[in-house]
Tab-separated table of C-alpha atoms and ligand atoms in Angstrom:
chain	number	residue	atom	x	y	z
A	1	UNK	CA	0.000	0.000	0.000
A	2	UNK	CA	1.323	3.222	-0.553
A	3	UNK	CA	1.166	5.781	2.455
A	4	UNK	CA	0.791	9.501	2.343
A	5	UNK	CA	3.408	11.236	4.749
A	6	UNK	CA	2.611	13.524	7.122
A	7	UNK	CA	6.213	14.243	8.434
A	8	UNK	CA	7.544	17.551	8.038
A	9	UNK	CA	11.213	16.558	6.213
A	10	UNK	CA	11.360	14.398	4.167
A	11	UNK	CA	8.207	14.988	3.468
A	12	UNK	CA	5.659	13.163	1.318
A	13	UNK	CA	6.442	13.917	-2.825
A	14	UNK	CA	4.432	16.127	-4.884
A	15	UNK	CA	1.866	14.187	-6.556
A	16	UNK	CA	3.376	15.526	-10.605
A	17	UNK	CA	6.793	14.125	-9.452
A	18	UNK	CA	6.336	10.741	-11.352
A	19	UNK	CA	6.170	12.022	-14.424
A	20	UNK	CA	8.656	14.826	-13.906
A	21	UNK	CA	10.965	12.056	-12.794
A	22	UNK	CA	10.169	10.148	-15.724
A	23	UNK	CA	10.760	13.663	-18.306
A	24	UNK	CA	14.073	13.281	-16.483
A	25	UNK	CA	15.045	9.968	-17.379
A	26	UNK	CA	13.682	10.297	-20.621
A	27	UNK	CA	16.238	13.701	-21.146
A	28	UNK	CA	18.797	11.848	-19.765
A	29	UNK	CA	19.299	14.439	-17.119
A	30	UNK	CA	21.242	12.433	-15.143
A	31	UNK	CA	24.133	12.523	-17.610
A	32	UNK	CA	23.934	16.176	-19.423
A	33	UNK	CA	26.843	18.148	-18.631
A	34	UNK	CA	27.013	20.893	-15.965
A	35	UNK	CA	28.685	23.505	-18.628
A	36	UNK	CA	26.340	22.687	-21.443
A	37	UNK	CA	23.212	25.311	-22.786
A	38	UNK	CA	20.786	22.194	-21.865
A	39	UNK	CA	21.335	22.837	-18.167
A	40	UNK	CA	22.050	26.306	-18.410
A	41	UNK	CA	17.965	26.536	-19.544
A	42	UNK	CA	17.692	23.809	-16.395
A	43	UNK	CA	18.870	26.450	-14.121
A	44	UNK	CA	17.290	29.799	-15.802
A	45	UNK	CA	13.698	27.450	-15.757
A	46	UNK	CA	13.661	27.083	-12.118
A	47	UNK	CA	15.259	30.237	-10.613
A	48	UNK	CA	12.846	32.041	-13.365
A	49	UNK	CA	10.423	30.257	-11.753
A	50	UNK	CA	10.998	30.990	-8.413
A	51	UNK	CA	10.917	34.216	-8.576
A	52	UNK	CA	7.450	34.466	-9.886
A	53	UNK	CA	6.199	32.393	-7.369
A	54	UNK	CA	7.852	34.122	-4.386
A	55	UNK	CA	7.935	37.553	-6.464
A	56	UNK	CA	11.366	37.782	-6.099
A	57	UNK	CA	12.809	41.424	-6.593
A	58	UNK	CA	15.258	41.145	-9.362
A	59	UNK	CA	18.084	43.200	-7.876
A	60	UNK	CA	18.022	39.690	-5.395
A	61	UNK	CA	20.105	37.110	-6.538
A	62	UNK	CA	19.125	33.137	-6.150
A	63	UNK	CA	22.007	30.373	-5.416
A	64	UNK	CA	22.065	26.440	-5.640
A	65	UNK	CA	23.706	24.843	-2.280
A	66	UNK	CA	23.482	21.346	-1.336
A	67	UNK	CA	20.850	21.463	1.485
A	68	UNK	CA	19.958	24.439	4.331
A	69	UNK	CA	22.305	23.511	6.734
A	70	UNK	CA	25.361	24.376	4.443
A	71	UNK	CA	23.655	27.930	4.362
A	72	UNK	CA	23.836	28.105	7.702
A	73	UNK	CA	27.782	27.807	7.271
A	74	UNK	CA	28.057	29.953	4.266
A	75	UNK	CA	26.376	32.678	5.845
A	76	UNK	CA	28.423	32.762	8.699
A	77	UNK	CA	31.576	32.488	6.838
A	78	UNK	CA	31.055	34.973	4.262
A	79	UNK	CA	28.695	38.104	6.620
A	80	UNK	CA	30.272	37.714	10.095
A	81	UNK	CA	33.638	39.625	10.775
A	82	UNK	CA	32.593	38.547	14.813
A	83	UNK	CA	28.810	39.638	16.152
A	84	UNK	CA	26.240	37.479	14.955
A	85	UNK	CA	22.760	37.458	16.783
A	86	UNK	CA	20.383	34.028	16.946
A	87	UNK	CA	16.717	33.876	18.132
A	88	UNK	CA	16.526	30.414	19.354
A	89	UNK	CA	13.573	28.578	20.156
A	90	UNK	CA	14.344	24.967	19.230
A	91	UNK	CA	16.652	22.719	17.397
A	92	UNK	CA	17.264	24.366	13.623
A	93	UNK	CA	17.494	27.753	15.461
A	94	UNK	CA	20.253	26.474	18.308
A	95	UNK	CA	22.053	24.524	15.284
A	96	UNK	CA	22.469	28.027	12.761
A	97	UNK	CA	23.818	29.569	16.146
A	98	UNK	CA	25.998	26.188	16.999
A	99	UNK	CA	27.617	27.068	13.732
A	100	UNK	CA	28.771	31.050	14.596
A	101	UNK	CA	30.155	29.751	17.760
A	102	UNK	CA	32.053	26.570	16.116
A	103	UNK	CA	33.276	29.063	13.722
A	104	UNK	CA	34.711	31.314	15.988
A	105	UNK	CA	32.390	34.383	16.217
A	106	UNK	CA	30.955	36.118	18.932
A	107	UNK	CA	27.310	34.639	18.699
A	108	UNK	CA	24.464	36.065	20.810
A	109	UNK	CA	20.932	34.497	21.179
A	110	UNK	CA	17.649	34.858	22.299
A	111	UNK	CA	16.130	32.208	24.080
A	112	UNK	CA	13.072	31.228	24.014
A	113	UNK	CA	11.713	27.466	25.989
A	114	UNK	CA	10.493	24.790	23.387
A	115	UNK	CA	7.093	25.719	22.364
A	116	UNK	CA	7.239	29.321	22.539
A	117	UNK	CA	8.593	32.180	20.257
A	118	UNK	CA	9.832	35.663	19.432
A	119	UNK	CA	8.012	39.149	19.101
A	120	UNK	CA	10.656	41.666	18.273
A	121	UNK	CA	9.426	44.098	20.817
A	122	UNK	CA	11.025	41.566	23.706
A	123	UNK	CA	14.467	41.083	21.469
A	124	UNK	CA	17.591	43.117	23.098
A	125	UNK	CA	20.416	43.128	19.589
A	126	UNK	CA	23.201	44.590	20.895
A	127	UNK	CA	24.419	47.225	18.849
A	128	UNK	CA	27.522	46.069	16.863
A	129	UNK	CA	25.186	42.673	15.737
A	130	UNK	CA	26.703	42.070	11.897
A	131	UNK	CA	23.911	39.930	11.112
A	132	UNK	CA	20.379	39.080	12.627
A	133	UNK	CA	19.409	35.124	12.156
A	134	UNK	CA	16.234	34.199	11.812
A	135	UNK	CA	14.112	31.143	11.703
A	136	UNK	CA	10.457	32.054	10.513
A	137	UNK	CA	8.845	28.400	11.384
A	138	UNK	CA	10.918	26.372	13.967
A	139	UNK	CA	10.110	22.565	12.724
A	140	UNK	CA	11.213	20.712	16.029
A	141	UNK	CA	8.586	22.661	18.032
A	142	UNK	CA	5.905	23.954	15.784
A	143	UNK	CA	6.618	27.633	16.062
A	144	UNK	CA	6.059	30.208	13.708
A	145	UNK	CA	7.854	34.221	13.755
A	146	UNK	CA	5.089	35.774	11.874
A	147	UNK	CA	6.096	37.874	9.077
A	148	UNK	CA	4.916	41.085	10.818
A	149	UNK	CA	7.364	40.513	13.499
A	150	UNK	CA	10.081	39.899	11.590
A	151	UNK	CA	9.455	43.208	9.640
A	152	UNK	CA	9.409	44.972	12.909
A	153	UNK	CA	13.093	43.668	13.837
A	154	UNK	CA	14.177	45.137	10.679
A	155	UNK	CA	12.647	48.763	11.429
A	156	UNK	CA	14.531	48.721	14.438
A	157	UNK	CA	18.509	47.410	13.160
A	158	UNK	CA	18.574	49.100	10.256
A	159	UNK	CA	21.819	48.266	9.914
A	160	UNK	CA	22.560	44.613	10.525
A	161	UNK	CA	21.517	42.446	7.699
A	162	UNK	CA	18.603	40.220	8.452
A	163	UNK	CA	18.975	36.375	7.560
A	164	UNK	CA	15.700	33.922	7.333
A	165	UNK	CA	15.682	30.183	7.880
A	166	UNK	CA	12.456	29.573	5.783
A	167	UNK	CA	13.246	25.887	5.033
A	168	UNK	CA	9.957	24.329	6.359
A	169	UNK	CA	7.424	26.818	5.397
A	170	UNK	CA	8.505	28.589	1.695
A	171	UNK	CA	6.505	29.304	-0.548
A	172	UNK	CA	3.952	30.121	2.222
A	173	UNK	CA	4.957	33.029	4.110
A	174	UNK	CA	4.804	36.696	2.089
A	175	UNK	CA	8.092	38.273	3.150
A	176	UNK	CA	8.597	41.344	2.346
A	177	UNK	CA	11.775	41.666	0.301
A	178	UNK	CA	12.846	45.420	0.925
A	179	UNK	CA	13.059	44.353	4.895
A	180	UNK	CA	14.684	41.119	4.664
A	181	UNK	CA	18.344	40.502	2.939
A	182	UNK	CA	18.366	36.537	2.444
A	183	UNK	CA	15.782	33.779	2.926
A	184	UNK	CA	16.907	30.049	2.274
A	185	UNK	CA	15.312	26.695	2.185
A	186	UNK	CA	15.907	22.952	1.230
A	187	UNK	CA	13.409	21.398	-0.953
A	188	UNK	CA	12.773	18.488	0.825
A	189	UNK	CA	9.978	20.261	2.474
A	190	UNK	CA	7.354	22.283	1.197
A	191	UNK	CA	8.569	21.579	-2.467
A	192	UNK	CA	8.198	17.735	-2.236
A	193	UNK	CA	11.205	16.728	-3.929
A	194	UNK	CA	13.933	14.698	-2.608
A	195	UNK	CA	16.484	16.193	-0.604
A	196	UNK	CA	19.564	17.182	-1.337
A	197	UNK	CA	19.304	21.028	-3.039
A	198	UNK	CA	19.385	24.140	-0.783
A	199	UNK	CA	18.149	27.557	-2.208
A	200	UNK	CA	19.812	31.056	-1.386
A	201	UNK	CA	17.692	33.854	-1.671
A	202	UNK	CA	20.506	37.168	-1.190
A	203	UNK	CA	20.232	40.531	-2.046
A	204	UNK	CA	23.031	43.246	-2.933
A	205	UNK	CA	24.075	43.873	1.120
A	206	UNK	CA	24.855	40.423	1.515
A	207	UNK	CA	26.985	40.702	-1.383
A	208	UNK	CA	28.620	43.809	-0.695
A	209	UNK	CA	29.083	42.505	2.828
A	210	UNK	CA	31.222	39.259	1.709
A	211	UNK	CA	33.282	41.391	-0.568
A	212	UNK	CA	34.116	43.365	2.026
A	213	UNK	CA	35.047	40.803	4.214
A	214	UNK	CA	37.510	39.554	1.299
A	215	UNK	CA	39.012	42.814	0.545
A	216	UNK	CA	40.060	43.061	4.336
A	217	UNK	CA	41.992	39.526	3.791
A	218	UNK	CA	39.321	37.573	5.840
A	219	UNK	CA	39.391	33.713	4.706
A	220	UNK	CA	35.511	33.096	3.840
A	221	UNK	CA	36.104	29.632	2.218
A	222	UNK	CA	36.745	27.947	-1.347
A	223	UNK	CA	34.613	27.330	-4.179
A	224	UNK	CA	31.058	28.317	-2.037
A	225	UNK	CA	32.415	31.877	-1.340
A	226	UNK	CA	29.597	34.348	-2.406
A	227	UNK	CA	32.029	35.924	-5.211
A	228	UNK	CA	32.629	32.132	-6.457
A	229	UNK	CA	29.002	31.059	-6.308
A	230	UNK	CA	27.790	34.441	-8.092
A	231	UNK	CA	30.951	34.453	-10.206
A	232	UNK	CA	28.886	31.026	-11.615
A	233	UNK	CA	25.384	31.814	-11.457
A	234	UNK	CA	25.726	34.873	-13.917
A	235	UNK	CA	25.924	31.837	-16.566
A	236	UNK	CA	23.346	30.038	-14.984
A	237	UNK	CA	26.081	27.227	-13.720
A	238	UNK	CA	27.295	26.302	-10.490
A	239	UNK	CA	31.162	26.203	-9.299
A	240	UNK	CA	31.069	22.484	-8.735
A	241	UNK	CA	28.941	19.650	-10.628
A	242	UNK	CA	25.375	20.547	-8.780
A	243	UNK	CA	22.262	18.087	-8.185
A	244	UNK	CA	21.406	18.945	-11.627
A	245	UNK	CA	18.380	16.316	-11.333
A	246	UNK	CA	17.017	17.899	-8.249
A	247	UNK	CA	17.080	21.765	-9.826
A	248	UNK	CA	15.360	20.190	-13.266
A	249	UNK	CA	12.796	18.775	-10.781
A	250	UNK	CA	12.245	21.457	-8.560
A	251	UNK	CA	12.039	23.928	-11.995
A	252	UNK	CA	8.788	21.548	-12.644
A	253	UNK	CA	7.564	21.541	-9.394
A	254	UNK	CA	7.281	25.522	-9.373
A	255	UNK	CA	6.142	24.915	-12.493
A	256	UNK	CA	3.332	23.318	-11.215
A	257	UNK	CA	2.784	25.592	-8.402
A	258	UNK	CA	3.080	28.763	-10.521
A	259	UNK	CA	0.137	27.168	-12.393
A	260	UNK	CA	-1.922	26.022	-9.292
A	261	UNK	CA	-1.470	29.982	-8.264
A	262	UNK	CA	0.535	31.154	-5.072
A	263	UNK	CA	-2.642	32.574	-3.709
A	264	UNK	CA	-4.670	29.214	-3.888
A	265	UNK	CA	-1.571	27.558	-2.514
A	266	UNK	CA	-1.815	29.660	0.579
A	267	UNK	CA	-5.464	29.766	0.982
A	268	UNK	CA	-5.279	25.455	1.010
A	269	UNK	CA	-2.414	25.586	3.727
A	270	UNK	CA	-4.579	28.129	5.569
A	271	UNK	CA	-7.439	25.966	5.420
A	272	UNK	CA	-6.248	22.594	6.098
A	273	UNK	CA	-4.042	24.358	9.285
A	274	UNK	CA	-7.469	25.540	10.387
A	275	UNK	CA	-8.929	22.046	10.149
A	276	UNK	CA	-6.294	20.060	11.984
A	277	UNK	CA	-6.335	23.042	14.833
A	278	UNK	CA	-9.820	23.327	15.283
A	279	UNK	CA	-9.226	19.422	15.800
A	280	UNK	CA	-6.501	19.601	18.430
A	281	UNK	CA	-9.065	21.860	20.133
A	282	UNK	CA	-11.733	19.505	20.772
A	283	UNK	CA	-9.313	16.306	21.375
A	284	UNK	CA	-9.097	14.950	24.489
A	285	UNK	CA	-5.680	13.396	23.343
A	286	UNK	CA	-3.814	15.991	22.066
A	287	UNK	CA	-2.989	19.298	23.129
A	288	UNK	CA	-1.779	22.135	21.238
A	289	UNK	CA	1.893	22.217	20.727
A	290	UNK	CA	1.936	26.169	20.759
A	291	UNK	CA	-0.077	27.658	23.396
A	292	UNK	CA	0.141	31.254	21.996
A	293	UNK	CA	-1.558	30.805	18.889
A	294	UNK	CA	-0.542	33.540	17.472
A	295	UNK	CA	2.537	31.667	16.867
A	296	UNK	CA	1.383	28.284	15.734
A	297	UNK	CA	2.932	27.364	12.363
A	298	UNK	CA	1.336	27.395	9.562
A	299	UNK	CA	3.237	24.452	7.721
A	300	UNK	CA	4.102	22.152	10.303
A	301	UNK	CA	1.278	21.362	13.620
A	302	UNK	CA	2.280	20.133	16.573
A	303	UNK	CA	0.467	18.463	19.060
A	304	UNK	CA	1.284	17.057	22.373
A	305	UNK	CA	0.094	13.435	22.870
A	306	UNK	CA	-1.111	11.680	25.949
A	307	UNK	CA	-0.671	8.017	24.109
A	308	UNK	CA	2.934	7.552	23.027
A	309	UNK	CA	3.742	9.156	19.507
A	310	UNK	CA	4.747	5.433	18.298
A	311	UNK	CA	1.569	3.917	19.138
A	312	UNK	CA	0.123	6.814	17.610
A	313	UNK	CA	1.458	6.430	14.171
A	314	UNK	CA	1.734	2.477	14.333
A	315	UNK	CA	-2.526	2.659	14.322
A	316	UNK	CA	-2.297	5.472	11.313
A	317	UNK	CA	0.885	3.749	9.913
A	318	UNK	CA	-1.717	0.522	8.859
A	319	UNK	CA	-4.231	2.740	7.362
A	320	UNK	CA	-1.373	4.444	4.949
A	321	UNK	CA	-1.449	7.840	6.900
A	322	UNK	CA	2.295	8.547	8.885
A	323	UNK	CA	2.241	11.437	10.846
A	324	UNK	CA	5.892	12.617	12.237
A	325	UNK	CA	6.956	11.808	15.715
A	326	UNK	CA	8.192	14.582	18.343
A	327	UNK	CA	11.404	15.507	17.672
A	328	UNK	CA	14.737	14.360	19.816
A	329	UNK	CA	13.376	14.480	23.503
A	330	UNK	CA	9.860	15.313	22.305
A	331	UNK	CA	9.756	12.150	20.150
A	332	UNK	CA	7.082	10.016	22.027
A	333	UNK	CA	5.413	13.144	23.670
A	334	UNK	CA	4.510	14.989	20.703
A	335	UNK	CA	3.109	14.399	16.593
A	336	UNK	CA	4.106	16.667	14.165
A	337	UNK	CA	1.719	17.256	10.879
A	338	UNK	CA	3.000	18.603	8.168
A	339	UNK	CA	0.605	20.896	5.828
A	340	UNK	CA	2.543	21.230	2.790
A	341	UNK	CA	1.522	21.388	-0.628
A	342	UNK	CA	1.809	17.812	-1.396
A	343	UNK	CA	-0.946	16.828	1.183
A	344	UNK	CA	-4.089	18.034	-0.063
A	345	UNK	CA	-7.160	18.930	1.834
A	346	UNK	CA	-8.616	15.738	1.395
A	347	UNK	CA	-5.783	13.904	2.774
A	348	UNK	CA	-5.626	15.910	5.620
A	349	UNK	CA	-9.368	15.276	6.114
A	350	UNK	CA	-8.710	11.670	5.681
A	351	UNK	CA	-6.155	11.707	8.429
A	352	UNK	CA	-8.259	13.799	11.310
A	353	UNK	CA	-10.937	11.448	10.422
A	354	UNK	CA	-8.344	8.410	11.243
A	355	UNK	CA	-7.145	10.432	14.349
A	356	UNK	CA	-10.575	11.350	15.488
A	357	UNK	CA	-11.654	7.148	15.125
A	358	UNK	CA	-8.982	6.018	17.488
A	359	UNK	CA	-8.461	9.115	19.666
A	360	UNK	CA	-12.171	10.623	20.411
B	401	PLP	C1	15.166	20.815	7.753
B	401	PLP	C2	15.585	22.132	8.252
B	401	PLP	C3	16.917	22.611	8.094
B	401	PLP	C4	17.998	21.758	7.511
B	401	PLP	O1	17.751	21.391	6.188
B	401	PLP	P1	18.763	20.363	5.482
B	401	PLP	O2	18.219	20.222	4.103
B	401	PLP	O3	18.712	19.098	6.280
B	401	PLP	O4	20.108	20.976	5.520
B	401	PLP	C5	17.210	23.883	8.528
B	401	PLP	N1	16.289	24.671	9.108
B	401	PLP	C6	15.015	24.252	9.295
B	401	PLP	C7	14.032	25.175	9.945
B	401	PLP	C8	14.629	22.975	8.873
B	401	PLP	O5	13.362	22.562	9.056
């Protein structure tokens, strides 16, 4: 039988991939060359693409890495000369500010407990903070920084450059591109694809910032430097031999979504969020995940569960439904349900229907 995932990375394939994959094959994708026009039109396709569906300002510049958490890396090495600043509210957020630390920097962060989030009205930057790092939905707990907020932050630091870990909720949230600098994600999430491609969203600051930091005789890495990767992606190519498979794929994907319409996109994620809340609720098994709901994701609901997580999705596992467990010490105490494009409405009725027959 084959199941439809609920976990929030990987995450369950977009329905079109089949024959996209097939396309592939029949191109011979997997073999074209990485200097040739072919994937040249392979790269223009899906960063054309992209931009229409985010409505990406075209004085912003769009990069292929291998996944999200090299980003992480790359942004520290090529922004920070020593004061980078980290809200932290769960596992991605404390691994991007890991990385500034393991690197050297001086790396502050705001804490927040598991569960809960920022407003930027409670965030103290100091003043010499390089570069303000953001995580816009926090997949390990379930928490959201709504857009709002994060356009507040930049009203306030002007100056710093404001990064945003978007990897588990893109293409839903509407940022606002003249207050943000660089957004990222990995398309093993919302996109449905199989891992293993990381997209970086950067405008002219972050640029001028890493050239700076190269004309001062700073070492900010090898062939992934901004200058390198730009120094590329002017001919549509990559410095080394990319996951050309995964960018054809994900330029069909947005494809797709492009033709579905970014609006109806978000108005399905709004409304199946709104069903599996409303359902959390009225459970008398699961809790919400988020008390303030004001900061409940959008893309990925979490619940807390009074029956272990595993017995949970053992019972939904046999009717082809696999919600995600808790994750690291939440595992057994908490689902997570993803609401990404791939799962449609009617799966996601299908699954609070399965919920609601073993869990009244
Ligand atoms: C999954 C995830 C990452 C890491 O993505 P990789 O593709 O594994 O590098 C980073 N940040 C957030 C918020 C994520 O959900």
């Amino acid at each position: 039988m084959s199941k439809t995932f609920f976990t929030v990375g990987p995450s369950q394939l977009y329905p079109t991939l089949p024959q996209h994959i097939q396309e592939a094959l029949d191109k011979q994708i997997g073999t074209i060359s990485h200097r040739g026009k072919q994937f040249q039109s392979i790269y223009k396709h899906a960063t054309d693409g992209l931009r229409t569906l985010l409505s990406i300002p075209e004085d912003f510049e769009i990069l292929f890495l291998s996944s999200a958490t090299e980003i992480w890396e790359r942004i520290i090495e090529n922004c920070v000369e020593q004061h980078s600043f980290h809200c932290v509210n769960g596992s991605f957020s404390k691994r991007f500010y890991e990385f500034s630390v393991e690197l050297g920097k001086t790396a502050v962060q705001a804490k927040a407990e598991f569960g809960s989030g920022f407003y930027a009205a409670d965030l103290q930057i100091p003043s010499q903070t390089e570069i303000i790092c953001l995580t816009q939905n926090e997949t390990s707990s379930g928490v959201k920084m709504p857009v709002s907020e994060i356009n507040k932050v930049k009203s306030k630091h002007s100056e710093a450059l404001i990064f945003v870990d978007a990897v588990s909720s893109i293409p839903y949230p509407q940022f606002d591109f003249s207050v943000i600098d660089s957004v990222f994600f990995s398309v093993q999430k919302c996109f449905g694809l199989p891992a293993g491609l990381g997209v970086w969203i950067l405008n002219k600051r972050v640029i001028a910032k890493a050239e700076a930091m190269l004309a001062k005789g700073i070492k900010t890495g090898t062939y992934h430097t901004i200058p390198s990767l730009l120094s590329k992606a002017k001919d549509f190519q990559t410095p080394e031999t990319p996951n050309v498979w995964n960018i054809f794929l994900l330029g069909k994907v947005v494809e797709d979504f492009n033709k579905k319409g970014i609006e109806v996109i978000r108005k399905e994620t709004d409304t199946k969020a709104k069903m599996l809340y409303d359902f959390l609720g009225k459970s008398s098994v699961f809790t919400y995940g988020v008390t303030d709901a004001a900061l409940r994701s959008d893309t990925t609901i979490v619940a807390n569960t009074s029956v272990p997580s595993g017995e949970v999705i053992k019972k939904l596992e046999a009717e082809g439904l696999v919600p995600g467990s808790g994750y690291s010490s939440y595992k057994e105490k908490q689902i997570r349900i993803a609401n990404f494009p791939a799962i449609s409405i009617q799966d996601t009725e299908s699954l609070i229907q399965a919920l609601q027959k073993h869990y009244a």
